[in-house]
Coordinates of C-alpha atoms in Angstrom, one line a residue:
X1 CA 179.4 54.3 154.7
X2 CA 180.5 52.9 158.3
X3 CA 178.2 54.8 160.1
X4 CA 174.6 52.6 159.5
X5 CA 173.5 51.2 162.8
X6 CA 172.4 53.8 166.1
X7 CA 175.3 53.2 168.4
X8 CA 175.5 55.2 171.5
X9 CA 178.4 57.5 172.8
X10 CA 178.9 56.1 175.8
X11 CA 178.9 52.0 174.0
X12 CA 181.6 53.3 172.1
X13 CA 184.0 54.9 174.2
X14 CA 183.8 51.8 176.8
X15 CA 184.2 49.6 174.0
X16 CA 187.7 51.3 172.9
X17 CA 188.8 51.4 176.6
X18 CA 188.5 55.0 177.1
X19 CA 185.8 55.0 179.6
X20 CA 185.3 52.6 182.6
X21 CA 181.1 51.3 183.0
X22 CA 181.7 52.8 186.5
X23 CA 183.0 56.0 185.0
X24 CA 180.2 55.9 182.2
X25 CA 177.5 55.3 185.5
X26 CA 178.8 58.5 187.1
X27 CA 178.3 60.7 183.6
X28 CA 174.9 59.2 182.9
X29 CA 174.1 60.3 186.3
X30 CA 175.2 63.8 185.5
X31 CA 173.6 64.3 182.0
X32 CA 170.3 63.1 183.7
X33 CA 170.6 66.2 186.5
X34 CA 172.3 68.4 184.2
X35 CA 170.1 67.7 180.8
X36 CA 173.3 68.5 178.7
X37 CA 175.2 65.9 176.3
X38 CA 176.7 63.1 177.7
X39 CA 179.8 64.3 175.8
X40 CA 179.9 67.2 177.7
X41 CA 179.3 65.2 181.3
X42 CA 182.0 63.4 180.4
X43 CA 183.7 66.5 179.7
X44 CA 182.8 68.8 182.9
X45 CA 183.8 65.5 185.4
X46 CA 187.6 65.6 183.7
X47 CA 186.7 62.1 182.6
X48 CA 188.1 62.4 179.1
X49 CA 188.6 65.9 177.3
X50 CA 186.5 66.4 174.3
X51 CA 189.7 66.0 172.1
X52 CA 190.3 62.5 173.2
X53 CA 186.3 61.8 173.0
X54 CA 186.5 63.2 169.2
X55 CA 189.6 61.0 168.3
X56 CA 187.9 57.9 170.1
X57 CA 185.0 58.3 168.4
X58 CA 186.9 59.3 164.8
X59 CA 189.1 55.7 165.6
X60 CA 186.0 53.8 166.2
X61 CA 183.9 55.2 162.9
X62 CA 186.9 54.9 160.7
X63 CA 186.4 58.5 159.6
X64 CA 188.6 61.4 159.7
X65 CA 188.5 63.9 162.3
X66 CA 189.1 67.3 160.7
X67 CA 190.2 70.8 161.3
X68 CA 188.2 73.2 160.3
X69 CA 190.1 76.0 160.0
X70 CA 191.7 73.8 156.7
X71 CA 188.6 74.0 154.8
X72 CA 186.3 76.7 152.7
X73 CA 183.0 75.0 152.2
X74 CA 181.4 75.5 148.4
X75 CA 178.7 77.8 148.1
X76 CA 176.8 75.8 146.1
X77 CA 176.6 72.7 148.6
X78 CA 176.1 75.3 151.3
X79 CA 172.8 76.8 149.9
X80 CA 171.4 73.4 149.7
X81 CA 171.3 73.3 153.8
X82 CA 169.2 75.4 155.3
X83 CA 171.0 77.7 158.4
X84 CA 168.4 76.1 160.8
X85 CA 169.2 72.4 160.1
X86 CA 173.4 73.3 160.2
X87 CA 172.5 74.9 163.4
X88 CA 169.9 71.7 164.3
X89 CA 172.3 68.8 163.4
X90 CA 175.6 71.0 164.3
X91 CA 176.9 70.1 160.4
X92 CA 178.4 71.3 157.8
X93 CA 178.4 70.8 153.8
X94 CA 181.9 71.0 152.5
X95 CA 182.2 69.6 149.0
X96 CA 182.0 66.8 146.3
X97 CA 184.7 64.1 147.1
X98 CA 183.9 61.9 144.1
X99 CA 180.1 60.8 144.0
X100 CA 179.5 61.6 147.4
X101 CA 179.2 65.1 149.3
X102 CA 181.6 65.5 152.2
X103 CA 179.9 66.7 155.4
X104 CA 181.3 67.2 158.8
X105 CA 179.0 67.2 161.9
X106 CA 179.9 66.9 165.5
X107 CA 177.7 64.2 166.1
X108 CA 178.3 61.3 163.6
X109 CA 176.4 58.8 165.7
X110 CA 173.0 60.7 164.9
X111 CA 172.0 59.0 161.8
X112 CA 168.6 60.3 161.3
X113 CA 170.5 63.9 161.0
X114 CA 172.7 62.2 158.0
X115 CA 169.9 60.7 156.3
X116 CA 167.9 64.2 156.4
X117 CA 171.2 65.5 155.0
X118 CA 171.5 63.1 152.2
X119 CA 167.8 63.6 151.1
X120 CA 168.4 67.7 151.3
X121 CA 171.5 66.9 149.0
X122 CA 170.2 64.1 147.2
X123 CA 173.5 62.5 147.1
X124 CA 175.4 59.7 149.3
X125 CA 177.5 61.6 152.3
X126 CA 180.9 60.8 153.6
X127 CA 181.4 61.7 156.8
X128 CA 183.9 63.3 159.2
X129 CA 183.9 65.1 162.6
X130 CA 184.7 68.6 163.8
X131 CA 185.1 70.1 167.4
X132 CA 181.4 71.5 167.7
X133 CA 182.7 75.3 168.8
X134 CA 184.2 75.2 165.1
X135 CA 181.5 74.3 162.9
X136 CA 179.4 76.8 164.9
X137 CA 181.9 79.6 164.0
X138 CA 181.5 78.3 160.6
X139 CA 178.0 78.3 160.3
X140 CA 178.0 81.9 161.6
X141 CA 180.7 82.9 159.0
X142 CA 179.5 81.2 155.8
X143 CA 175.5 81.6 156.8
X144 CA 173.4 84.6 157.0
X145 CA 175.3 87.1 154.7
X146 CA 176.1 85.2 151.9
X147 CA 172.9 83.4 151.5
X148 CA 170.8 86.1 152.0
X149 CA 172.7 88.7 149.5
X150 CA 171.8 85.9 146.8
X151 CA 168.2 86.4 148.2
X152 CA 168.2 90.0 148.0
X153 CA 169.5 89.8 144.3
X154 CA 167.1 87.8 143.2
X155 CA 164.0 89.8 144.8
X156 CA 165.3 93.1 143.6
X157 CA 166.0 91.5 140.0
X158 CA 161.9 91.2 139.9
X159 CA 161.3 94.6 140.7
X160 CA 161.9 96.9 137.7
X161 CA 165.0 98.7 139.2
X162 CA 166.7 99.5 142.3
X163 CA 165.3 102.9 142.4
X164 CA 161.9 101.7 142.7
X165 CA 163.3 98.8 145.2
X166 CA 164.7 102.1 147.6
X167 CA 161.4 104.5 147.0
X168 CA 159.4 101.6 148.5
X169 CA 161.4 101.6 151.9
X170 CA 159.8 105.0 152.1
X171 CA 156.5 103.2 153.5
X172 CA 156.7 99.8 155.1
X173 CA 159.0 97.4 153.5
X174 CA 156.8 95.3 151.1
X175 CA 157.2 91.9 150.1
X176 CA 159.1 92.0 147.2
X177 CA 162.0 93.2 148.5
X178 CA 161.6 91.9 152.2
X179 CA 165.1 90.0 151.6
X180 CA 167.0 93.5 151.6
X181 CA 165.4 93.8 155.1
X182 CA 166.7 90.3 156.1
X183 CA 170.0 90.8 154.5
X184 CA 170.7 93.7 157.1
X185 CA 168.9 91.7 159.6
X186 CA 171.8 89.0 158.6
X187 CA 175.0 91.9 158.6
X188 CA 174.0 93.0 161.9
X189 CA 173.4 89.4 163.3
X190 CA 177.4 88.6 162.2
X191 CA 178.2 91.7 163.4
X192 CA 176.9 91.0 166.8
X193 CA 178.1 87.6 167.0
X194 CA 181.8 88.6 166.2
X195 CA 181.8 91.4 168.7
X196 CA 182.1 93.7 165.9
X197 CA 182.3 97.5 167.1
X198 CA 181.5 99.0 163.7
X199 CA 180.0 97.7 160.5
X200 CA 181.0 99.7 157.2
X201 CA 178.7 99.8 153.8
X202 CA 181.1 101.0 151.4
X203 CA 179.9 101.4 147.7
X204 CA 182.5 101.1 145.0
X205 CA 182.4 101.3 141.5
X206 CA 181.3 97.6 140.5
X207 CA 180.2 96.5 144.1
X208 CA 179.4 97.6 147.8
X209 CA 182.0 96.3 150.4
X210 CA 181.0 95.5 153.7
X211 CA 183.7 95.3 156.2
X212 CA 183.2 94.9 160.1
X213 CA 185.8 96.2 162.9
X214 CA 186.6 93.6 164.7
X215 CA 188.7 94.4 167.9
X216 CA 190.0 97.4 166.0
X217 CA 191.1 95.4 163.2
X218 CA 188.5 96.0 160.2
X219 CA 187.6 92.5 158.1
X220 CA 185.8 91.8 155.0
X221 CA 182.3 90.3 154.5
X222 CA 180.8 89.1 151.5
X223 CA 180.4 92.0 149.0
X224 CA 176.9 93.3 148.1
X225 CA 175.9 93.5 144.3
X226 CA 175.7 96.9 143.0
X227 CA 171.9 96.3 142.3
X228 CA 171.1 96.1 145.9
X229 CA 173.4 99.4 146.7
X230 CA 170.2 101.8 147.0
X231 CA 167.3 99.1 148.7
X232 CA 170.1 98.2 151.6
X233 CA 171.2 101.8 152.2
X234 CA 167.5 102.5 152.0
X235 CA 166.3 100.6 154.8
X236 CA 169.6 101.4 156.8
X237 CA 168.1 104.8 156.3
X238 CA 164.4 104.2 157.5
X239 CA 165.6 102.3 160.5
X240 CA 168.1 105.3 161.4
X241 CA 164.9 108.1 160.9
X242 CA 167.2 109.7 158.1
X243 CA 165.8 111.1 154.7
X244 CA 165.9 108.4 152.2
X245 CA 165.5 111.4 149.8
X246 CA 168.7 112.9 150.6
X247 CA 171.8 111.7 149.0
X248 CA 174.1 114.6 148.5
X249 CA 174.3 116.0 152.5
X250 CA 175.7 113.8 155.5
X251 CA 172.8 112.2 157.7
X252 CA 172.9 111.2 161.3
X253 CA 170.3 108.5 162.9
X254 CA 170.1 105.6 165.2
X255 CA 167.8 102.6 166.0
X256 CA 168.1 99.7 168.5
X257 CA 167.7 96.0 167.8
X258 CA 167.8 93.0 169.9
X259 CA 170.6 90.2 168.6
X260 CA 171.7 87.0 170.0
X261 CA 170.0 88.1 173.2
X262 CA 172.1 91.2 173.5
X263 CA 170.4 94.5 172.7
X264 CA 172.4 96.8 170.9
X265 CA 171.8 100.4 169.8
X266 CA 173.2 101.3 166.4
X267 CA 174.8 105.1 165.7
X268 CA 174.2 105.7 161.7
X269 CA 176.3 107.9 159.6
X270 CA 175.5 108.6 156.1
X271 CA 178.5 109.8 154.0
X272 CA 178.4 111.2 150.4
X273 CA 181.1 109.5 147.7
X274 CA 181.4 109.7 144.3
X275 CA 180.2 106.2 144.5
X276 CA 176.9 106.2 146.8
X277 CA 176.4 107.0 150.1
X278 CA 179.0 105.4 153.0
X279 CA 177.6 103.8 155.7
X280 CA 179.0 103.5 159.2
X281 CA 176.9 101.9 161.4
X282 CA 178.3 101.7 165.0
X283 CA 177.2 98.9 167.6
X284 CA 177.0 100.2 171.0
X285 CA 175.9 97.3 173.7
X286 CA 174.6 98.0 176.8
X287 CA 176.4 95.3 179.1
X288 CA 179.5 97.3 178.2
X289 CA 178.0 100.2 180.8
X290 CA 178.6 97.6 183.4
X291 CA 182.5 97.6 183.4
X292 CA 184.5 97.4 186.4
X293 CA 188.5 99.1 186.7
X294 CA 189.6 96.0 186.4
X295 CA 187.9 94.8 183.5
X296 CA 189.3 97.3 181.4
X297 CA 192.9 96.3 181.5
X298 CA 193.8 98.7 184.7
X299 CA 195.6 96.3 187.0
X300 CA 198.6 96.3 190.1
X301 CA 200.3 99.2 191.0
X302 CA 198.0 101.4 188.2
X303 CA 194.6 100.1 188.9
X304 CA 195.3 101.1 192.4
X305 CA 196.6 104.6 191.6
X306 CA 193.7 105.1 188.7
X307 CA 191.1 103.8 192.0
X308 CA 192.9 106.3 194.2
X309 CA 192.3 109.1 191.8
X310 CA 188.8 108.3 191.2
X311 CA 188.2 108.5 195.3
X312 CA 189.3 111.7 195.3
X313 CA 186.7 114.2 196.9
X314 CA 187.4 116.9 194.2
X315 CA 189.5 117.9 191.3
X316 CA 189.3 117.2 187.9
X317 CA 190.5 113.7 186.0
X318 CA 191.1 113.5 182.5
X319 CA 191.4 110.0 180.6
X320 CA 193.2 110.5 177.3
X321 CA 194.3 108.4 174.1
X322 CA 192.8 108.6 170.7
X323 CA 189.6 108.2 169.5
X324 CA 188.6 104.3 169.8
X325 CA 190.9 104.1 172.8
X326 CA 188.2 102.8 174.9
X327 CA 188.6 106.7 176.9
X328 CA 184.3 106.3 177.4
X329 CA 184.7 102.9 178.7
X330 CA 187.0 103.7 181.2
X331 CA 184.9 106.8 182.9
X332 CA 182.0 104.4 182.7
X333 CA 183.8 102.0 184.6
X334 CA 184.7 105.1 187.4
X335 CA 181.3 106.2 187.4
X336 CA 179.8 102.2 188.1
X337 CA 182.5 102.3 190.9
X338 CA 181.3 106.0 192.5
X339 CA 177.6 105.2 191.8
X340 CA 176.6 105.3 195.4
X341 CA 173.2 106.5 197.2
X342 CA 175.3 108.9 198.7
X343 CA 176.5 110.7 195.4
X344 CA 174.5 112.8 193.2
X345 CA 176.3 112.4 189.5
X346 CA 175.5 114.2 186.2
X347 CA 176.7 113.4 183.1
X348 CA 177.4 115.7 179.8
X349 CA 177.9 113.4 176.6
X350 CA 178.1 113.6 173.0
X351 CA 176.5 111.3 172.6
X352 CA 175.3 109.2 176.0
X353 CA 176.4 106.0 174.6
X354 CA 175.3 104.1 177.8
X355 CA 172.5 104.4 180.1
X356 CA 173.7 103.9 183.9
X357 CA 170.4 103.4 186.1
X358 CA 170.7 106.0 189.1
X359 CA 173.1 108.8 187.2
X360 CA 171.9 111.6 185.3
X361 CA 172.4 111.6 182.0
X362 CA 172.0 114.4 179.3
X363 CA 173.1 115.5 175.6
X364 CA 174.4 118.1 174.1
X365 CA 172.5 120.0 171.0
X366 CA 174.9 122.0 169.4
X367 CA 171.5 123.2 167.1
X368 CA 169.7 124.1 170.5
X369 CA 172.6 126.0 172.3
X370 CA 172.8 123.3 174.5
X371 CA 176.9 122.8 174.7
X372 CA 179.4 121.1 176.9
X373 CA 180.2 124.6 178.5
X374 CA 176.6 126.1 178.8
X375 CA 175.3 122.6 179.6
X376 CA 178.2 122.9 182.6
X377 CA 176.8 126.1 184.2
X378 CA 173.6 124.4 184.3
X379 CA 174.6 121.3 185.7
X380 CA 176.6 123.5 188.6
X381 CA 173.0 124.7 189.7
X382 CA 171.8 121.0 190.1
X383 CA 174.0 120.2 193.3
X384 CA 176.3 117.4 191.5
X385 CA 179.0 115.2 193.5
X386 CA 180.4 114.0 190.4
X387 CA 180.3 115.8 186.8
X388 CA 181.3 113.4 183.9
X389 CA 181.9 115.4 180.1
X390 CA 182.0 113.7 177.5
X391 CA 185.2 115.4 176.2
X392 CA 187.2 118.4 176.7
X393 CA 187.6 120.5 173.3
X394 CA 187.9 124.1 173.9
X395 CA 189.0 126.7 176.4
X396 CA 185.3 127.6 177.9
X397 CA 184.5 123.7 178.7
X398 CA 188.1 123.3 180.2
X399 CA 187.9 126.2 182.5
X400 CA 184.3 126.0 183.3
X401 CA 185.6 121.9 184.1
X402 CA 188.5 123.2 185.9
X403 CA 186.9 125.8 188.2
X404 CA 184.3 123.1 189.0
X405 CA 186.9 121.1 190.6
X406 CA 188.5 123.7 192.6
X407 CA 184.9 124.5 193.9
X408 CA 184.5 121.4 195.5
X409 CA 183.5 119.0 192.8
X410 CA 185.4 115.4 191.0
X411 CA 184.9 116.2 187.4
X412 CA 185.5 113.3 185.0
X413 CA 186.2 113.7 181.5
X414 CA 188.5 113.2 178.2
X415 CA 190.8 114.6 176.7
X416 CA 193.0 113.8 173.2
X417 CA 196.6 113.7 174.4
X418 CA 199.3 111.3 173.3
X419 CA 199.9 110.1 177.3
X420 CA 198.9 111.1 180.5
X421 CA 201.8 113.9 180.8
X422 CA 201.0 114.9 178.1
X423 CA 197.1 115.9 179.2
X424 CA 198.9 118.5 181.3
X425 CA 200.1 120.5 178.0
X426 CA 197.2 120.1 176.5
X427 CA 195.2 121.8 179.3
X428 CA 197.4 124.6 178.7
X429 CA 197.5 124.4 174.9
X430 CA 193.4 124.9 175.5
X431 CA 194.5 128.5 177.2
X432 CA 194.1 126.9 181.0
X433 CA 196.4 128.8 183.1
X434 CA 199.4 126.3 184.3
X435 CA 198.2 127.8 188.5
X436 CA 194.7 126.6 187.8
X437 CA 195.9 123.2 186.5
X438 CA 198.3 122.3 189.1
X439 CA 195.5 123.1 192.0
X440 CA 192.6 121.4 190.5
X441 CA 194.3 118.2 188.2
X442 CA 193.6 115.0 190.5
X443 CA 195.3 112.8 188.2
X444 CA 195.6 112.2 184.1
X445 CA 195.3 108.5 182.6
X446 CA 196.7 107.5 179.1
X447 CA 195.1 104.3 177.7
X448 CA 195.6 102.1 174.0
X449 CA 194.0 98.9 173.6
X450 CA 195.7 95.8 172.7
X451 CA 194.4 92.8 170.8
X452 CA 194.4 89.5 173.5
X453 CA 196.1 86.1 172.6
X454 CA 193.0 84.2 171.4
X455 CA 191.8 81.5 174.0
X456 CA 191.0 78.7 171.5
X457 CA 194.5 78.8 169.7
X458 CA 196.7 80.5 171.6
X459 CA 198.0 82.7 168.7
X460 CA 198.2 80.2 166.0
X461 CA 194.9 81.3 164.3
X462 CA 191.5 79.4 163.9
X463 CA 188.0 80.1 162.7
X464 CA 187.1 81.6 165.8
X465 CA 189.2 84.3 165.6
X466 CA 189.0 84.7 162.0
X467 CA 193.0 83.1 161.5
X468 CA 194.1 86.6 163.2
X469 CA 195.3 84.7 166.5
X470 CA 193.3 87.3 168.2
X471 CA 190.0 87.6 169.9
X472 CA 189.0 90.8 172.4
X473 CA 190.8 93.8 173.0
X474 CA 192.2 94.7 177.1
X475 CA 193.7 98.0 177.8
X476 CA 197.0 99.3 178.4
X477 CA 197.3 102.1 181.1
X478 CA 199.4 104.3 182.3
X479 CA 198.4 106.7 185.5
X480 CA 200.2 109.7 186.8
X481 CA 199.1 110.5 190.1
X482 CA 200.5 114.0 191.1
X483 CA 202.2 115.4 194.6
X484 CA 204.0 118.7 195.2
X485 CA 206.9 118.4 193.2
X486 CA 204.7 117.5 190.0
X487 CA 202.3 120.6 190.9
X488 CA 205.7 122.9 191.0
X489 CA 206.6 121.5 187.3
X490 CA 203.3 122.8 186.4
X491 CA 202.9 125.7 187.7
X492 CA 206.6 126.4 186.0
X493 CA 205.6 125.2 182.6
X494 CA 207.4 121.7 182.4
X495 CA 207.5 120.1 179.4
X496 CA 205.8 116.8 178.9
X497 CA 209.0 114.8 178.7
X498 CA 210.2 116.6 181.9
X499 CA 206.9 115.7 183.5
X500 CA 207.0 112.1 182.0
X501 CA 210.9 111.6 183.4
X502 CA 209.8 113.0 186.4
X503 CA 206.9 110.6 187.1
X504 CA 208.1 107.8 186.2
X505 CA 211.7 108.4 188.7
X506 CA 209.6 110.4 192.0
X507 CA 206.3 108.9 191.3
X508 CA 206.9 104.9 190.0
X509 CA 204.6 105.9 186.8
X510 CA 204.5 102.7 184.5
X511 CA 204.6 103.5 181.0
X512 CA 201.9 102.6 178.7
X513 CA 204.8 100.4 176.6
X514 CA 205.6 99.2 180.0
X515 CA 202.8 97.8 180.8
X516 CA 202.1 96.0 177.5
X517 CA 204.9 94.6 177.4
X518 CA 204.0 93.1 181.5
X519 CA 200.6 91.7 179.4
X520 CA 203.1 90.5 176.6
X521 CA 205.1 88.2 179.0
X522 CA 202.1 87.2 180.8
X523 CA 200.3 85.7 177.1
X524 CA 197.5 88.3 177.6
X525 CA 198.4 89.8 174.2
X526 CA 201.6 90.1 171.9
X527 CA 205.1 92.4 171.7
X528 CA 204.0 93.1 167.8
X529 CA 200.5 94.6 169.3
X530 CA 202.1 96.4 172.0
X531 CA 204.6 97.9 169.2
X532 CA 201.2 98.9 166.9
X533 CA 199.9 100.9 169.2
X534 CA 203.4 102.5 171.3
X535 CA 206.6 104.0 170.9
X536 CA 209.6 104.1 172.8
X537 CA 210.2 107.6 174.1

């Protein structure tokens, strides 16, 4: 191996000529305030990037600097490292090359990290180095799941069968099968560290699939043995407060957890199949109730429309799209920007999938009476400023909505409509009489969202965005704000084209398409997302 004797960073890159001892001065000065690497000093002053540090340091090691994204580490070397020490040294088993086991770590000048890897192998290491953002996305990725399914499979293995592993979730999970419990501890982990919005336990006939959405795109995780089918459903069961007696009805639960320092709460739904019991679990976190407009996607000439709407002192605003549009995200956002001492605002949700300090939340219960429409005569009593609901379904909800605004009140809600015209229709679809929609109607927005260009590669695909050459979701809007003319249409039945023509001639509307395609030519997202999720009209 080159890499014998302790040599230090800094030594190194002055040695090569990439660093000046005045320049190597100033970053020792900064790691000793800041107490971060001396890579990273180097890094933060605009010394040297950390690509030309890695290639420095791969020229003066004679070893290979490596792309990650290139290579699928073997199983069998992995399980030999534990996650802590990957996570420890920042390294990564990737295979036999010969006699020796390839590693890649993105510190090759810590020697007492290789020699603990070779003893752990029990085999000679050759090494290369990695950017340190990659082999932490690959630690996350081939970590946690994998390892602890073969865990899981072992433990339930000893018991006599997976029935008996599920019927003992009933109490406290015992010690036998305390890996099923830390195999969902792992699923949600990933989950939370890939931003996932929903995590799916789907049995099959030889396995169970688990698949994760991942800004809206839905990608596949390790598959779970058939033997651990009923112990991992099980304990998704007792977390969720469902009956892990009943298999053959639908089930609804939730539970909160606190991952990678986010706390998340997680919406259960149980789902009969021929083949087990599906499992959605969906992963709500709370920083998302903090969203500004113009985090959402909203921005120029629409942000300011959508913000004019929302200032309005009464009517009724409707945000439409289908259902994972991001519809919820973008009243929460309205409601963070209304939230004032001076307004009193009640909410109407099925479910509340956000808790906003200083509004007043409730739920329906369909089971209790409690619906959107009786829970809106209520909420009339209770002197509201601002009424958010949830959604708009039927005719009682929409007119008991509609009147509200024409009595002096901004009511916020959703509705499912293929575009903010189109709302308009759909009000009178409902059975809302075209006079009452033209007089109270403030304003209808339409909203997809859009996968964004990742950050890291720009499109071309790495690990960190799973080779998609996305990473996050931003919205595309499109806002139609009405006057006179638009309120005559209404009142006279327009059509939705009509409406749609004559917004976007009188009123400057900006399509939805429009305005992806402004995103597309800024490098925010892509023409081919923009076409997934619009049409030309």
């Amino acid at each position: 191996m080159a890499i014998r004797e302790k040599r230090k960073l800094g030594d190194l890159l002055v040695e090569a000529g990439a660093l000046s001892a005045e320049q190597l001065k100033t970053a020792l000065e900064r790691q000793r305030h800041t107490r971060k690497k001396l890579g990273e000093a180097i890094v933060e002053l605009r010394i040297l990037t950390e690509d030309a540090i890695l290639q420095t340091l791969a020229r003066q090691l004679r070893i290979d600097l490596i792309d990650l994204d290139a290579f699928e580490p073997d199983f069998d070397i992995l399980k030999k490292i534990p996650e802590a020490t990957a996570r420890k040294y920042a390294v990564l088993p990737l295979g036999r090359a010969g006699d020796q086991v390839h590693i890649v770590m993105a510190d090759p000048l810590n020697i007492f990290a290789i020699d603990e890897i070779a003893i752990k192998l029990d085999a000679e290491v050759k090494v290369s180095i990695a950017r340190e953002h990659q082999i932490a996305a690959a630690i996350t990725r081939h970590y946690g799941v994998t390892s602890s399914i073969h865990e899981a499979l072992r433990s339930v293995q000893s018991v006599s069968d997976a029935r008996e592993a599920a019927a003992a979730y009933s109490a406290q999970v015992p010690r036998e099968i305390a890996p099923v419990a830390r195999l969902l501890d792992a699923i949600l982990r990933q989950a939370v560290r890939e931003r996932a919005s929903d995590i799916h336990i789907e049995p099959d006939e030889e396995d169970v699939k688990v698949r994760m959405r991942i800004d809206g795109v839905l990608f596949a995780c390790a598959p779970v043995p058939k033997a651990l089918q009923a112990a991992l459903v099980s304990r998704v069961k007792v977390l969720g407060r469902m009956d892990i007696a009943e298999s053959r009805l639908p089930q609804d639960g939730r539970f909160q957890v606190e991952r990678e320092g986010n706390e998340v709460e997680c919406r259960v739904s149980a789902f009969p199949t021929i083949h087990g019991e599906n499992v959605v679990i969906r992963l709500l976190r709370k920083e998302a109730a903090l969203t500004r407009l113009e985090d959402t996607g909203l921005s120029g000439a629409t942000l300011k429309r959508a913000a004019g709407m929302f200032s309005a002192p009464f009517g009724i605003i409707v945000v439409t799209g289908p259902t994972g549009s991001g519809k919820t995200t973008t009243l929460y956002a309205a409601l963070n920007l209304l939230n004032t001492i001076e307004r009193h605002i009640i909410t109407i949700e099925d479910p509340v999938e956000y808790r906003v300090p200083g509004v007043r939340q409730a739920q329906v219960n369909v089971k209790a009476g409690l619906t959107f429409a009786s829970s809106l005569r209520s909420i009339l009593r209770q002197d509201p400023d601002v009424i958010m609901v949830g959604e708009i379904r039927d005719h009682d909800t929409a007119e008991i909505a509609i009147q509200s605004a024409m009595t002096g009140h901004l009511v916020l809600s959703t509705l499912h409509a293929n575009d903010a015209p189109g709302a308009v229709v759909r009000l009178a679809d409902i059975g809302v009489e075209p006079f009452m929609i033209s007089s109270a109607l403030a304003g209808a927005i339409a909203q997809r969202l859009v996968r964004r260009i990742c950050f890291r590669c720009g499109g071309a695909g790495c690990m960190e965005c799973r080779k998609s050459g996305y990473a996050g979701r931003t919205g595309i809007f499109e806002a139609l704000a009405l006057n006179e003319g638009a309120r005559e249409m209404i009142h006279a039945r327009a059509t939705a084209m009509a409406l749609r023509e004559y917004a976007i001639q009188h009123l400057d509307m900006q399509t939805m398409r429009r305005d992806g395609m402004e995103k597309a030519k800024r490098g925010i997202t892509t023409v081919a997302e923009v076409n997934r999720v619009t049409t030309e009209f």
